[in-house]
CSV table of C-alpha atoms and ligand atoms in Angstrom, one decimal:
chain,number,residue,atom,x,y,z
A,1,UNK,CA,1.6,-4.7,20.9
A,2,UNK,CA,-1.6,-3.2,20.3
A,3,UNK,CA,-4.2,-4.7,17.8
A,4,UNK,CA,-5.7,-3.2,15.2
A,5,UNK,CA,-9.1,-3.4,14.6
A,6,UNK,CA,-11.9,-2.9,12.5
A,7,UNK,CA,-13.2,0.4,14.6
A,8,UNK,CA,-9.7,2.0,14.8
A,9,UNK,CA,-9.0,1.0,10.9
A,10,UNK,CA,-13.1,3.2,10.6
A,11,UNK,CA,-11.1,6.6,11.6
A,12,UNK,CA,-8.7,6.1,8.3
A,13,UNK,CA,-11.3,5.5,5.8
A,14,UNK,CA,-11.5,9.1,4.3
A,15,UNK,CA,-15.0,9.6,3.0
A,16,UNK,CA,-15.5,12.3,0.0
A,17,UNK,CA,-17.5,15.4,0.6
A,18,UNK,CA,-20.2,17.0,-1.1
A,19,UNK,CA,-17.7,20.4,-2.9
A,20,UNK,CA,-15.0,17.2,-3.7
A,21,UNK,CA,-14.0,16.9,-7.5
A,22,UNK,CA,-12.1,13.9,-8.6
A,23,UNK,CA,-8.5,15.7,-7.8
A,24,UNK,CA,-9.6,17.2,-4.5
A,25,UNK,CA,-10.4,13.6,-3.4
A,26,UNK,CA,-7.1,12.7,-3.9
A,27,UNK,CA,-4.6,10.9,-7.3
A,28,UNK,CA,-3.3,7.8,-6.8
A,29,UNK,CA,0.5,7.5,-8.9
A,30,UNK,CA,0.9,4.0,-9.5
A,31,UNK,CA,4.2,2.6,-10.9
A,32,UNK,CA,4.0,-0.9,-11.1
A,33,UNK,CA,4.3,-4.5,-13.2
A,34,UNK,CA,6.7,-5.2,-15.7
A,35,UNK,CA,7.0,-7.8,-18.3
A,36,UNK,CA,7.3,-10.6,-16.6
A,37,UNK,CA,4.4,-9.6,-13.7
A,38,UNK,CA,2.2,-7.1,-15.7
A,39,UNK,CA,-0.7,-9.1,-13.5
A,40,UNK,CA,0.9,-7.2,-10.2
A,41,UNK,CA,0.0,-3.7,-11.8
A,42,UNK,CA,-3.5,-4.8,-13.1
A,43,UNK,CA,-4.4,-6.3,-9.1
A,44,UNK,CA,-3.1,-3.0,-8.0
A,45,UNK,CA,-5.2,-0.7,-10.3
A,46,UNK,CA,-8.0,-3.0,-9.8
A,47,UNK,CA,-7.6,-3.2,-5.6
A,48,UNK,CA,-6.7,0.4,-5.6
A,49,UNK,CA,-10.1,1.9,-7.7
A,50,UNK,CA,-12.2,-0.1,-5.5
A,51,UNK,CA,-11.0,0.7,-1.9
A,52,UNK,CA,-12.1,4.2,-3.6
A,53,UNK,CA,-9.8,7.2,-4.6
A,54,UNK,CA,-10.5,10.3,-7.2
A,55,UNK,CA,-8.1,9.0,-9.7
A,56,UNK,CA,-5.2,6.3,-10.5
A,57,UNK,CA,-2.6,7.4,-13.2
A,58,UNK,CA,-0.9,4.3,-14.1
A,59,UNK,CA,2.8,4.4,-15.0
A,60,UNK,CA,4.2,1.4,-16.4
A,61,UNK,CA,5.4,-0.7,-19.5
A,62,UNK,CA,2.8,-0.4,-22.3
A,63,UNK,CA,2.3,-4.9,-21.7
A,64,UNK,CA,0.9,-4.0,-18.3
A,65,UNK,CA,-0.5,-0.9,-19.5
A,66,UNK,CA,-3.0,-2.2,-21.8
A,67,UNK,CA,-4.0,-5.2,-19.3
A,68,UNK,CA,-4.7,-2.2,-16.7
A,69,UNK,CA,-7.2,-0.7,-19.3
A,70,UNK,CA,-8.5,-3.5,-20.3
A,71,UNK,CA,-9.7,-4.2,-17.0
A,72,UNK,CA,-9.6,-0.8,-15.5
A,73,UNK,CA,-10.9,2.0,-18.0
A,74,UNK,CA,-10.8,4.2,-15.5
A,75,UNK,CA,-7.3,4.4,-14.4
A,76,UNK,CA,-5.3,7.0,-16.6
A,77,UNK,CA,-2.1,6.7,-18.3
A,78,UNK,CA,-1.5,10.8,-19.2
A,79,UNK,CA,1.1,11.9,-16.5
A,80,UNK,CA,0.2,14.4,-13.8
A,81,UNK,CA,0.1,15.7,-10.2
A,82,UNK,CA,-0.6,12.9,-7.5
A,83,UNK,CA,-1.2,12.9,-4.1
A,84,UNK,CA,0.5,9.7,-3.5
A,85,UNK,CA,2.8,7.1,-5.0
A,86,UNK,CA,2.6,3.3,-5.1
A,87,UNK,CA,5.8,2.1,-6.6
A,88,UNK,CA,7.6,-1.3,-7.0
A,89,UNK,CA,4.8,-4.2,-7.0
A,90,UNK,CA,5.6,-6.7,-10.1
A,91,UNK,CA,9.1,-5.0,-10.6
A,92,UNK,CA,12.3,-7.1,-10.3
A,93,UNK,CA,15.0,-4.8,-8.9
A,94,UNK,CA,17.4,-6.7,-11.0
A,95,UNK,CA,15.8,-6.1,-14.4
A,96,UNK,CA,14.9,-2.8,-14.2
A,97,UNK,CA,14.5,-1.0,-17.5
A,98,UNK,CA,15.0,2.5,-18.2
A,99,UNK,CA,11.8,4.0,-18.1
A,100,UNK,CA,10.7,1.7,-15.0
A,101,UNK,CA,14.1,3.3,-12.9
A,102,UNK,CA,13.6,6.7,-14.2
A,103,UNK,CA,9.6,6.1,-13.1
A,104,UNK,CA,10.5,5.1,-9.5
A,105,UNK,CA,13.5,7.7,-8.9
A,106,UNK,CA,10.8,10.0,-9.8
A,107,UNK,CA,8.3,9.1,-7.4
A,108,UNK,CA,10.6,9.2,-5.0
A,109,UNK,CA,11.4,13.0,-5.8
A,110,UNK,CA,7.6,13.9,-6.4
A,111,UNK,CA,7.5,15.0,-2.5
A,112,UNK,CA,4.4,13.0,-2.2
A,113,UNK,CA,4.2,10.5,0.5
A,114,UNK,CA,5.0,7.2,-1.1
A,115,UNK,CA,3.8,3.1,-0.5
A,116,UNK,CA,6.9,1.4,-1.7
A,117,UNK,CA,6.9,-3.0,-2.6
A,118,UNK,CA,8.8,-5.8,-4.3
A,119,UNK,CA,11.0,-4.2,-6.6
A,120,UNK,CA,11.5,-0.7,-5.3
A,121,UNK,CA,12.3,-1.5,-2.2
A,122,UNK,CA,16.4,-1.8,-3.1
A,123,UNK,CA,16.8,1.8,-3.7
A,124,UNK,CA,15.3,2.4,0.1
A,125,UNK,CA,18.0,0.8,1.2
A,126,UNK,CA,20.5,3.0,-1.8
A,127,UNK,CA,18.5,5.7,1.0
A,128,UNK,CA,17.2,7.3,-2.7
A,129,UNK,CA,14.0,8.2,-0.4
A,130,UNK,CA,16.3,10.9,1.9
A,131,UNK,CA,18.6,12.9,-1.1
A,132,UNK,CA,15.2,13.2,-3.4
A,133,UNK,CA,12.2,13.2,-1.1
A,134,UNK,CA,10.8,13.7,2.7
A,135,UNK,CA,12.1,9.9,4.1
A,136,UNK,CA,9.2,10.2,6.7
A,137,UNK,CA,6.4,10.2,4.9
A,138,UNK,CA,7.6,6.9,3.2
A,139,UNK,CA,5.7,3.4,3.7
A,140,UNK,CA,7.5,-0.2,2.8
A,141,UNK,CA,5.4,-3.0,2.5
A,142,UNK,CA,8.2,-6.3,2.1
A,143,UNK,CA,7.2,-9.5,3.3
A,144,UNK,CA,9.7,-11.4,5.5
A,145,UNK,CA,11.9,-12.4,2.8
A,146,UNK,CA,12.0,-9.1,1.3
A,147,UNK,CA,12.5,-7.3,4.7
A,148,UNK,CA,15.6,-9.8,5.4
A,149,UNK,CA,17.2,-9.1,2.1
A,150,UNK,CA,16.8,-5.3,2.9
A,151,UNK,CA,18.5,-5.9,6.8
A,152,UNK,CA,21.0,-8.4,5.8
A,153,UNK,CA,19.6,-10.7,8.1
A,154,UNK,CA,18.0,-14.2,7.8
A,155,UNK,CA,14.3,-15.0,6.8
A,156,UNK,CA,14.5,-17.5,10.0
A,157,UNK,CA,14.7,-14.3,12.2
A,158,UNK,CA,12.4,-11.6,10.9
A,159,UNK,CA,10.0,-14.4,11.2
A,160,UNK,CA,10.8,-14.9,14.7
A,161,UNK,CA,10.9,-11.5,16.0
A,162,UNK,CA,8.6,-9.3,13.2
A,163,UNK,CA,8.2,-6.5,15.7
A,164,UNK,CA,12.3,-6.0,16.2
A,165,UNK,CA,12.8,-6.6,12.5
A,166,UNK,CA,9.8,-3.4,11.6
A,167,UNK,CA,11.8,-1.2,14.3
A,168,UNK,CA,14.9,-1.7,13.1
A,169,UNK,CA,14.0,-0.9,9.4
A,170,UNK,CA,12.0,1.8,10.2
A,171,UNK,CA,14.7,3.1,12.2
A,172,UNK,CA,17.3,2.3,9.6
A,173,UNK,CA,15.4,3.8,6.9
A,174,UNK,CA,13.3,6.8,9.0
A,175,UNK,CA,10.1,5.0,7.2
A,176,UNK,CA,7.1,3.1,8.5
A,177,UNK,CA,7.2,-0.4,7.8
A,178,UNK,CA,4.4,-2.6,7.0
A,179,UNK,CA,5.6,-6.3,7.0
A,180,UNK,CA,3.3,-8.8,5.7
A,181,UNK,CA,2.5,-12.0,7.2
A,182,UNK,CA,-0.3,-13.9,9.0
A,183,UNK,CA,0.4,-11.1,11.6
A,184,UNK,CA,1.0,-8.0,9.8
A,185,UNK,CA,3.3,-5.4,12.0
A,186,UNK,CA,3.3,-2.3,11.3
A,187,UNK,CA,6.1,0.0,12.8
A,188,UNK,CA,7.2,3.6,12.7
A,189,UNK,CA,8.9,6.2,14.9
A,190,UNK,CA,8.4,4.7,18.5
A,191,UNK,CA,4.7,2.9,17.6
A,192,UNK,CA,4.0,-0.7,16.3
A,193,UNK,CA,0.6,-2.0,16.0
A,194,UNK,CA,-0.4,-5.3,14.5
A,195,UNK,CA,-3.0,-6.6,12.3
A,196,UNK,CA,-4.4,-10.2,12.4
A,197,UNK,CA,-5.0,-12.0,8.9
A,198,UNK,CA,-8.5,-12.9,8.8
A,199,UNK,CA,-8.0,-16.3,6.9
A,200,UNK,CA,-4.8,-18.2,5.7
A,201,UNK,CA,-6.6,-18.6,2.8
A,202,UNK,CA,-5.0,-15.1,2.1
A,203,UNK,CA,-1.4,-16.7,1.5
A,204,UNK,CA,-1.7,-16.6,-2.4
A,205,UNK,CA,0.6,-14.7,-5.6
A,206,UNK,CA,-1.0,-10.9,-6.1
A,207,UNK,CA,-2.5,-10.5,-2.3
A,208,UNK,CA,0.2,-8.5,-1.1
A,209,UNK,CA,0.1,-6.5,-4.8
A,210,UNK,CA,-3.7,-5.5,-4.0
A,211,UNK,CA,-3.1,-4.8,-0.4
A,212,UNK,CA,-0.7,-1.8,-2.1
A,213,UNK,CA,-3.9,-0.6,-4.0
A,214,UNK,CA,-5.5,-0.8,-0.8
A,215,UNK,CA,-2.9,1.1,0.9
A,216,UNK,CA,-2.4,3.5,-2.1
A,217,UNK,CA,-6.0,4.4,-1.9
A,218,UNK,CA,-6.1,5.3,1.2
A,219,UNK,CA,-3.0,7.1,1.6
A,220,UNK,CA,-3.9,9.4,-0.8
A,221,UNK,CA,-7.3,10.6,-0.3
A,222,UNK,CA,-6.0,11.0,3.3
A,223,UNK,CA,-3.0,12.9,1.3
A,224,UNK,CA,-5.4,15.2,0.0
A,225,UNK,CA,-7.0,16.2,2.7
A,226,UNK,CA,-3.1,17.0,4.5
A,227,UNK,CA,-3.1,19.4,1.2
A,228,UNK,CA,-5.8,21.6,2.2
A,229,UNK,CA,-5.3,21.0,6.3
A,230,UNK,CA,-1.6,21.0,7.1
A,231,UNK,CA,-1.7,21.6,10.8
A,232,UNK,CA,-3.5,18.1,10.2
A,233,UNK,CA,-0.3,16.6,8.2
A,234,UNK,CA,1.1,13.3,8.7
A,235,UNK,CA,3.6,12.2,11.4
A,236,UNK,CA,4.9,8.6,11.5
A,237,UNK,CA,1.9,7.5,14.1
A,238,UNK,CA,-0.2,8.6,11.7
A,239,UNK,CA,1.0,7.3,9.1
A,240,UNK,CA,1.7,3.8,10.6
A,241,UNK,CA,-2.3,3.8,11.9
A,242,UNK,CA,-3.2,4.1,8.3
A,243,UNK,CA,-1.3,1.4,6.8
A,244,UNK,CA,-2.6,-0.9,9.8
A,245,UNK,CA,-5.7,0.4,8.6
A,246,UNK,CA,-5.3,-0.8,5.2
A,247,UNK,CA,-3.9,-4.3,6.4
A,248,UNK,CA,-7.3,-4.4,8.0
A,249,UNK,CA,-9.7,-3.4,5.0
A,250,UNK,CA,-7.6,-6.0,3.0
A,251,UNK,CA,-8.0,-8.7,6.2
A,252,UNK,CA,-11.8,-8.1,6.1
A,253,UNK,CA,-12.3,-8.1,2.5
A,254,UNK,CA,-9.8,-11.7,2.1
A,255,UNK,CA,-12.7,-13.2,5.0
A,256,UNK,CA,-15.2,-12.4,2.4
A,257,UNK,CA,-13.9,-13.5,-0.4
A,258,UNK,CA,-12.7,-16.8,1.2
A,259,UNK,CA,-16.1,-17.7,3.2
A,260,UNK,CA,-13.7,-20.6,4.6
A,261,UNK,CA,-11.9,-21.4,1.3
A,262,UNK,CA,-10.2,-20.4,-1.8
A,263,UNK,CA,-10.6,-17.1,-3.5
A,264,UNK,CA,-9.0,-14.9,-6.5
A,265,UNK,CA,-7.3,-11.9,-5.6
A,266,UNK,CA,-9.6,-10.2,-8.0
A,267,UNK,CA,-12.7,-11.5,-5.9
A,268,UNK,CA,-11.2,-9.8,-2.8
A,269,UNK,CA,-11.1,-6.6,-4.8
A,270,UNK,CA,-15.2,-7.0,-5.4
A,271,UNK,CA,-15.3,-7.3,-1.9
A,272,UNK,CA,-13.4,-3.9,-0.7
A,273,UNK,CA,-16.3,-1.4,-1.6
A,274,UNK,CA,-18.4,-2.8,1.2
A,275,UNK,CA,-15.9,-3.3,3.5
A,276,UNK,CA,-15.1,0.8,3.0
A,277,UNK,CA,-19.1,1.3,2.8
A,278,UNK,CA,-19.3,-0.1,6.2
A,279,UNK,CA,-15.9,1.4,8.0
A,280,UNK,CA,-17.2,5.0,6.8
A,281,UNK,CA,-20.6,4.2,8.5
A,282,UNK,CA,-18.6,2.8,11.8
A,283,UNK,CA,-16.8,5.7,12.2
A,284,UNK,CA,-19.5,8.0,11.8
A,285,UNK,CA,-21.0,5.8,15.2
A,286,UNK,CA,-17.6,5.8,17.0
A,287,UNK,CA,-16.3,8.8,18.5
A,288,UNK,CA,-12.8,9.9,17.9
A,289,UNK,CA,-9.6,8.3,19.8
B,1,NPW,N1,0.5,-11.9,-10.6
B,1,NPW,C1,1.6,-11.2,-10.5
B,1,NPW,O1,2.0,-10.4,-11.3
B,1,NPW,C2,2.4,-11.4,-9.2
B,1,NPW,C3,3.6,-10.7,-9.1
B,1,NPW,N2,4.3,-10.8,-8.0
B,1,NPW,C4,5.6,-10.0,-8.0
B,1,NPW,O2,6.6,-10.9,-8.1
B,1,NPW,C5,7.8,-10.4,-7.7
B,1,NPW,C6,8.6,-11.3,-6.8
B,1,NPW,O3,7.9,-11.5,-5.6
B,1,NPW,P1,8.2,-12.7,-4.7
B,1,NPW,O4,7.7,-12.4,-3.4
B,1,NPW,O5,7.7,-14.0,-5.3
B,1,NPW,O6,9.8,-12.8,-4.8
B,1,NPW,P2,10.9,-12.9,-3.7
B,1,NPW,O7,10.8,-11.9,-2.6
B,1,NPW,O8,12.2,-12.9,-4.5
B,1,NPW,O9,10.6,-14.3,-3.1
B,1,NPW,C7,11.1,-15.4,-3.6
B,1,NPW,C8,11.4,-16.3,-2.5
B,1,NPW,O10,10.4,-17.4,-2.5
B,1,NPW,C9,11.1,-18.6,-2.3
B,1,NPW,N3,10.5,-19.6,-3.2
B,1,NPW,C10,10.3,-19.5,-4.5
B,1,NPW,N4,9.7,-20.6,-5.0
B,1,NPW,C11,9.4,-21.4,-3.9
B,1,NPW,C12,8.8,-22.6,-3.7
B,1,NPW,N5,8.2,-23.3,-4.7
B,1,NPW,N6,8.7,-23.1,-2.4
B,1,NPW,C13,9.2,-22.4,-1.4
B,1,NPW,N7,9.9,-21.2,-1.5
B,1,NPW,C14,10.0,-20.7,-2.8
B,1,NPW,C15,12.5,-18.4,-2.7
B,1,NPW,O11,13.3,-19.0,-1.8
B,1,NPW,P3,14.4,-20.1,-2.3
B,1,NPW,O12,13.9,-20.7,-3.6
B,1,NPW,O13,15.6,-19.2,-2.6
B,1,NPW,O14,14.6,-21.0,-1.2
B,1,NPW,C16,12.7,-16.9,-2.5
B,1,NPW,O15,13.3,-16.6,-1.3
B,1,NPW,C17,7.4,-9.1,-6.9
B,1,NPW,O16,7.7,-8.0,-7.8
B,1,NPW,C18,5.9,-9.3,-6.7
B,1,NPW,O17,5.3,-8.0,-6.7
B,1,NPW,C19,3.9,-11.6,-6.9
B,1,NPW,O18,3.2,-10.7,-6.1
B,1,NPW,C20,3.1,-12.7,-7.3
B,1,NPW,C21,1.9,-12.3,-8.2
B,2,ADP,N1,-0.3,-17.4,6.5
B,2,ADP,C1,-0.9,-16.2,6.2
B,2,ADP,N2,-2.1,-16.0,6.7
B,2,ADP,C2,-2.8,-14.9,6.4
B,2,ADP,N3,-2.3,-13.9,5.6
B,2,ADP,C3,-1.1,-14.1,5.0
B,2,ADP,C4,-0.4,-15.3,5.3
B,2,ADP,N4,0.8,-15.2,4.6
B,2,ADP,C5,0.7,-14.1,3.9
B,2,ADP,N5,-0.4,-13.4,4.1
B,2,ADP,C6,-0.8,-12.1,3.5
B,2,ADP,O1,-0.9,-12.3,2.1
B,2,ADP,C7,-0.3,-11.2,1.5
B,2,ADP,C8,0.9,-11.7,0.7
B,2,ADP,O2,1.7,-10.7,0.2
B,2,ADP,P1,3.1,-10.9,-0.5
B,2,ADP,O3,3.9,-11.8,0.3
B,2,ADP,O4,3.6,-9.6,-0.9
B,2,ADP,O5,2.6,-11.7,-1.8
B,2,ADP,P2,2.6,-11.3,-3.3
B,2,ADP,O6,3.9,-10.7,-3.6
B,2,ADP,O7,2.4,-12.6,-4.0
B,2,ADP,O8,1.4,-10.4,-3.6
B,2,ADP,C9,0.0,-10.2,2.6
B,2,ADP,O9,-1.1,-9.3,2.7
B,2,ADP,C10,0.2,-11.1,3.8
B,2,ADP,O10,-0.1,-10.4,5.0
């Protein structure tokens, strides 16, 4: 399995140009948090603004709402077009309300390529993804346990076979899978990569909710540019190289964070803007493929 490193992750930072606006760099949707985890869709806002995108509308219950502003001003609550969706992060599939399952179906019909987590990740397997939307431009992000529930299959064995457990799901589910972990495998169509953790450190509640900012971000100021170049669109190889991408942004910016011990989610968010600062000057130095 190939590796994914810092200088391939460089080629999926998209950098804005001088005639961008705030929607032609691209509009995150996020539809995340609920009552009991409205801190899942403030570390999403939060990771998501500073991995750098033109705009985040948040959709979500008005508790996790007003934490979001609170921290975030800048994310936006008016509904409107997005380039991308990141659903399900602080959502218990079980306790859906209303507005929260009527948020997500949405998403899923929007058309927009979407980063699915946590608590959306039941109605992939329902298939909602292939009656409402196009199934492959869909990214899951479970960690092992999640990713066992979806298979029917024990914890013990994604954990001992990741890559075989991402292949079957993303076969199962025509997606690209991102399973979380110390290794983080990323699988879709007939590729798989893998992305090293930087630091265990990084096994703490609300890292794998800003890794979906991180991934949001970037999915949809790439997303954006698909808009305006569709011969450039994505395909599943693309699409898995980008979420590796963002497993490696996140990896980087955990190393930072930790310097060797303990961090707060929230201080690997500080650290992202460098991390994308120095990826957009790599790739200007590294040639393409
Ligand atoms: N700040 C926020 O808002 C945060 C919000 N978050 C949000 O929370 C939601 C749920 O996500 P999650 O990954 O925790 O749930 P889930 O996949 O059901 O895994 C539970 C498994 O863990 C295990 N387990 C439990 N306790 C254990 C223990 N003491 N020691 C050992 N094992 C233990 C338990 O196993 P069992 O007890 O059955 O053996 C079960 O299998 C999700 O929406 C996420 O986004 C999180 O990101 C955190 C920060
Ligand atoms: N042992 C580990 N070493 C390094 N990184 C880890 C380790 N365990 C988990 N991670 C990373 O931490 C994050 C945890 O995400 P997740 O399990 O979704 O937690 P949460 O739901 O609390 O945010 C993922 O990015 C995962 O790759």
């Amino acid at each position: 399995m190939r590796i994914w490193r810092p200088a391939d992750a460089a080629r999926h930072v998209t950098v804005p140009l001088e005639h961008d606006d705030k929607y032609s760099r691209g509009v995150l949707g996020i539809a995340t948090g609920s009552e009991s985890y409205p801190g899942a869709a403030v570390l999403g806002v939060d990771a998501a603004l500073h991995t750098g995108v033109g705009m985040v509308r948040y959709v979500g219950p008005d508790a996790a709402g007003s934490l979001v502003l609170q921290r975030r001003p800048e994310a936006v609550r008016a509904r409107g077009r997005v380039q991308a969706w990141l659903i399900g992060s602080g959502i218990d599939a079980e306790h859906r309300d209303a507005s929260t399952e009527r948020a997500l179906r949405e998403a899923f019909a929007d058309g927009v390529p979407v980063v699915a987590d946590a608590g959306a990740l039941d109605l992939v397997v329902e298939g909602l993804h292939r009656s409402t939307g196009d199934p492959g431009r869909l990214i899951i992000t479970p960690h092992a346990g999640e990713l066992a529930r979806m298979l029917g299959a024990a914890r013990v064995d994604v954990v001992a076979d990741p890559v075989a457990a991402a292949h079957e799901a993303a076969r199962r589910w025509d997606c690209v899978v991102l399973l979380k972990g110390h290794l983080t495998v990323v699988a879709g169509g007939d590729v798989v990569v893998g992305a090293r953790a930087a630091t265990p450190w990084l096994a703490t509640a609300g890292a794998g909710d800003a890794l979906g900012g991180v991934l949001g971000a970037m999915l949809a100021t790439r997303a954006a540019r698909w808009e305006v170049e569709p011969a450039n669109s994505a395909d599943a190889a693309a699409l898995v190289e980008l979420a590796a991408s963002a497993a490696v942004v996140h990896g980087i910016a955990a190393n930072r964070a930790s310097g060797g011990g303990p961090f707060t989610v929230l201080e690997l968010c500080q650290h992202l803007p460098q991390v994308i600062a120095e990826l957009a000057q790599l790739a200007t130095r590294e040639p393409e493929g």
